[in-house]
Amino acid sequence: MAGLNVSIAFLFLTVGICEVGRQLSKRLLSLGAYCCLARELVGSLQLCAGCLELRMLMEIGLWGGGFGPDVALTLLFLLFVAHGASFDGASANLTVSLQEFLILDSGLAATAAKLLAQFIGMGMGQVITKYYWSWELTDFHLIQNLMSLECSSSLRTSLSHGVFVEGVCSFLFHLAILKFHHSRPMYRVPALAATVTLLAYIAEPFTGAFFNPVLATAVTFHCSGSSLQEYIQVYWLGPLAGMLAALLLYQGNIPRLFQKNLLYSQKSKYRIPKARVVHVPGDSREQRWKKKGEKSNLELSA
């Protein structure tokens, strides 16, 4: 239990330190530099450090500490709730940034800056977490240091199945993002955290359930067991294909590439009111024809 408490303290201490970094960046940098660089860098560092520690608990805690998967999944949910509440609009995910570019929410220069910041942040998170493990505060970290020399690939299934799993996870994750994009944070944050937790529970035994190319690059690309080409197909092309499929299904088009809606018909937002027939009591058809004839006679006489 002491080892678990140390890991929990590290996770939330990381969130707290990164929040301090965000607040300082807001005061020292311009809005554009903060949104495109500092916010994404700090968010990516926070995400990478948290996922590496949780990955360690899921791999070692099951047999080293007797923790069931329910403990790791609960921590994953709470961690992503903390991420969603503290990220301040950062995505820390390459496919999410590309989605924002494709739906015209972000320009090319801003998107490129975000991707660069994500790679730097993930690399910093990897270095900081491994340095923290080197302190060997718990038996888990001691075992992790011994295992890190010969880490194994997270891809524990066939290549085609791995691409399918990561693609489906990305597809469902991006559908949830699009669905709750304009929702209040009190609804959006737990909904996305629950989505990530459910997908991790289902897909983790097969691919590690990253559906984030930059995170997968930092965590598993250096491990033996799969080639670089296999890693790219599963953890890059799979999530990108899932994002594009989700965008097409949700909107019917990709605004950055083409405006024509391929799936849904466009309805005019202006409605033409229909004429309403008013029936006057006591006004029979014969009386109406009589009045019409009298009106015609008056016009002829005039």
Short mmCIF file of N, CA, C and O in Angstrom, two decimals, residues 7 29 98 133 137 139 142 152 166 180 221 230 261-262 271 291 296-297 301:
data_model
loop_
_atom_site.label_atom_id
_atom_site.label_comp_id
_atom_site.label_asym_id
_atom_site.label_seq_id
_atom_site.Cartn_x
_atom_site.Cartn_y
_atom_site.Cartn_z
N SER A 7 2.95 6.45 -5.57
CA SER A 7 2.59 6.67 -6.97
C SER A 7 1.45 7.69 -7.09
O SER A 7 1.48 8.55 -7.97
N LEU A 29 4.08 34.99 -21.05
CA LEU A 29 4.05 34.84 -22.50
C LEU A 29 2.81 35.50 -23.09
O LEU A 29 1.83 35.76 -22.39
N LEU A 98 -4.66 17.78 -35.17
CA LEU A 98 -4.93 17.70 -36.61
C LEU A 98 -6.43 17.81 -36.88
O LEU A 98 -6.84 18.40 -37.89
N TRP A 133 12.01 7.53 -11.17
CA TRP A 133 12.12 6.10 -10.89
C TRP A 133 13.51 5.74 -10.36
O TRP A 133 13.65 4.80 -9.57
N LEU A 137 12.07 4.91 -4.78
CA LEU A 137 11.35 5.18 -3.53
C LEU A 137 10.52 3.98 -3.09
O LEU A 137 10.20 3.85 -1.90
N ASP A 139 9.50 -0.45 -3.99
CA ASP A 139 9.95 -1.68 -4.66
C ASP A 139 9.48 -1.71 -6.12
O ASP A 139 10.15 -2.29 -6.98
N LEU A 142 12.06 0.01 -8.14
CA LEU A 142 13.26 -0.81 -8.26
C LEU A 142 13.09 -1.86 -9.35
O LEU A 142 13.98 -2.05 -10.20
N SER A 152 9.47 -4.51 -23.19
CA SER A 152 8.83 -5.23 -24.29
C SER A 152 7.78 -4.34 -24.95
O SER A 152 7.24 -3.42 -24.34
N GLU A 166 -6.38 0.18 -32.51
CA GLU A 166 -6.05 1.59 -32.30
C GLU A 166 -6.95 2.51 -33.13
O GLU A 166 -7.33 3.58 -32.68
N PHE A 180 -19.11 16.25 -27.40
CA PHE A 180 -19.10 17.09 -26.20
C PHE A 180 -18.27 18.36 -26.37
O PHE A 180 -17.93 19.00 -25.37
N PHE A 221 7.93 3.09 -28.45
CA PHE A 221 8.68 2.94 -29.70
C PHE A 221 10.10 2.44 -29.48
O PHE A 221 10.70 1.84 -30.38
N GLU A 230 6.14 -1.33 -38.07
CA GLU A 230 4.93 -1.85 -37.40
C GLU A 230 4.40 -0.85 -36.39
O GLU A 230 3.18 -0.65 -36.29
N ASN A 261 -21.03 18.05 -48.42
CA ASN A 261 -21.41 17.05 -47.43
C ASN A 261 -21.72 15.74 -48.13
O ASN A 261 -22.62 15.66 -48.96
N LEU A 262 -20.96 14.70 -47.79
CA LEU A 262 -21.10 13.42 -48.48
C LEU A 262 -22.15 12.52 -47.85
O LEU A 262 -22.60 11.57 -48.51
N ARG A 271 -37.02 29.06 -42.98
CA ARG A 271 -38.25 28.36 -43.31
C ARG A 271 -39.28 29.33 -43.88
O ARG A 271 -39.44 30.43 -43.37
N LYS A 291 -70.11 37.00 -52.85
CA LYS A 291 -69.31 38.19 -52.60
C LYS A 291 -68.29 38.39 -53.71
O LYS A 291 -68.02 39.50 -54.14
N SER A 296 -66.66 41.39 -58.67
CA SER A 296 -66.32 41.41 -60.10
C SER A 296 -67.24 42.38 -60.85
O SER A 296 -66.80 43.11 -61.74
N ASN A 297 -68.53 42.43 -60.50
CA ASN A 297 -69.46 43.34 -61.14
C ASN A 297 -69.09 44.80 -60.89
O ASN A 297 -69.20 45.65 -61.77
N SER A 301 -68.23 47.58 -63.81
CA SER A 301 -68.96 48.84 -63.92
C SER A 301 -68.05 50.05 -63.81
O SER A 301 -68.30 51.10 -64.41
#
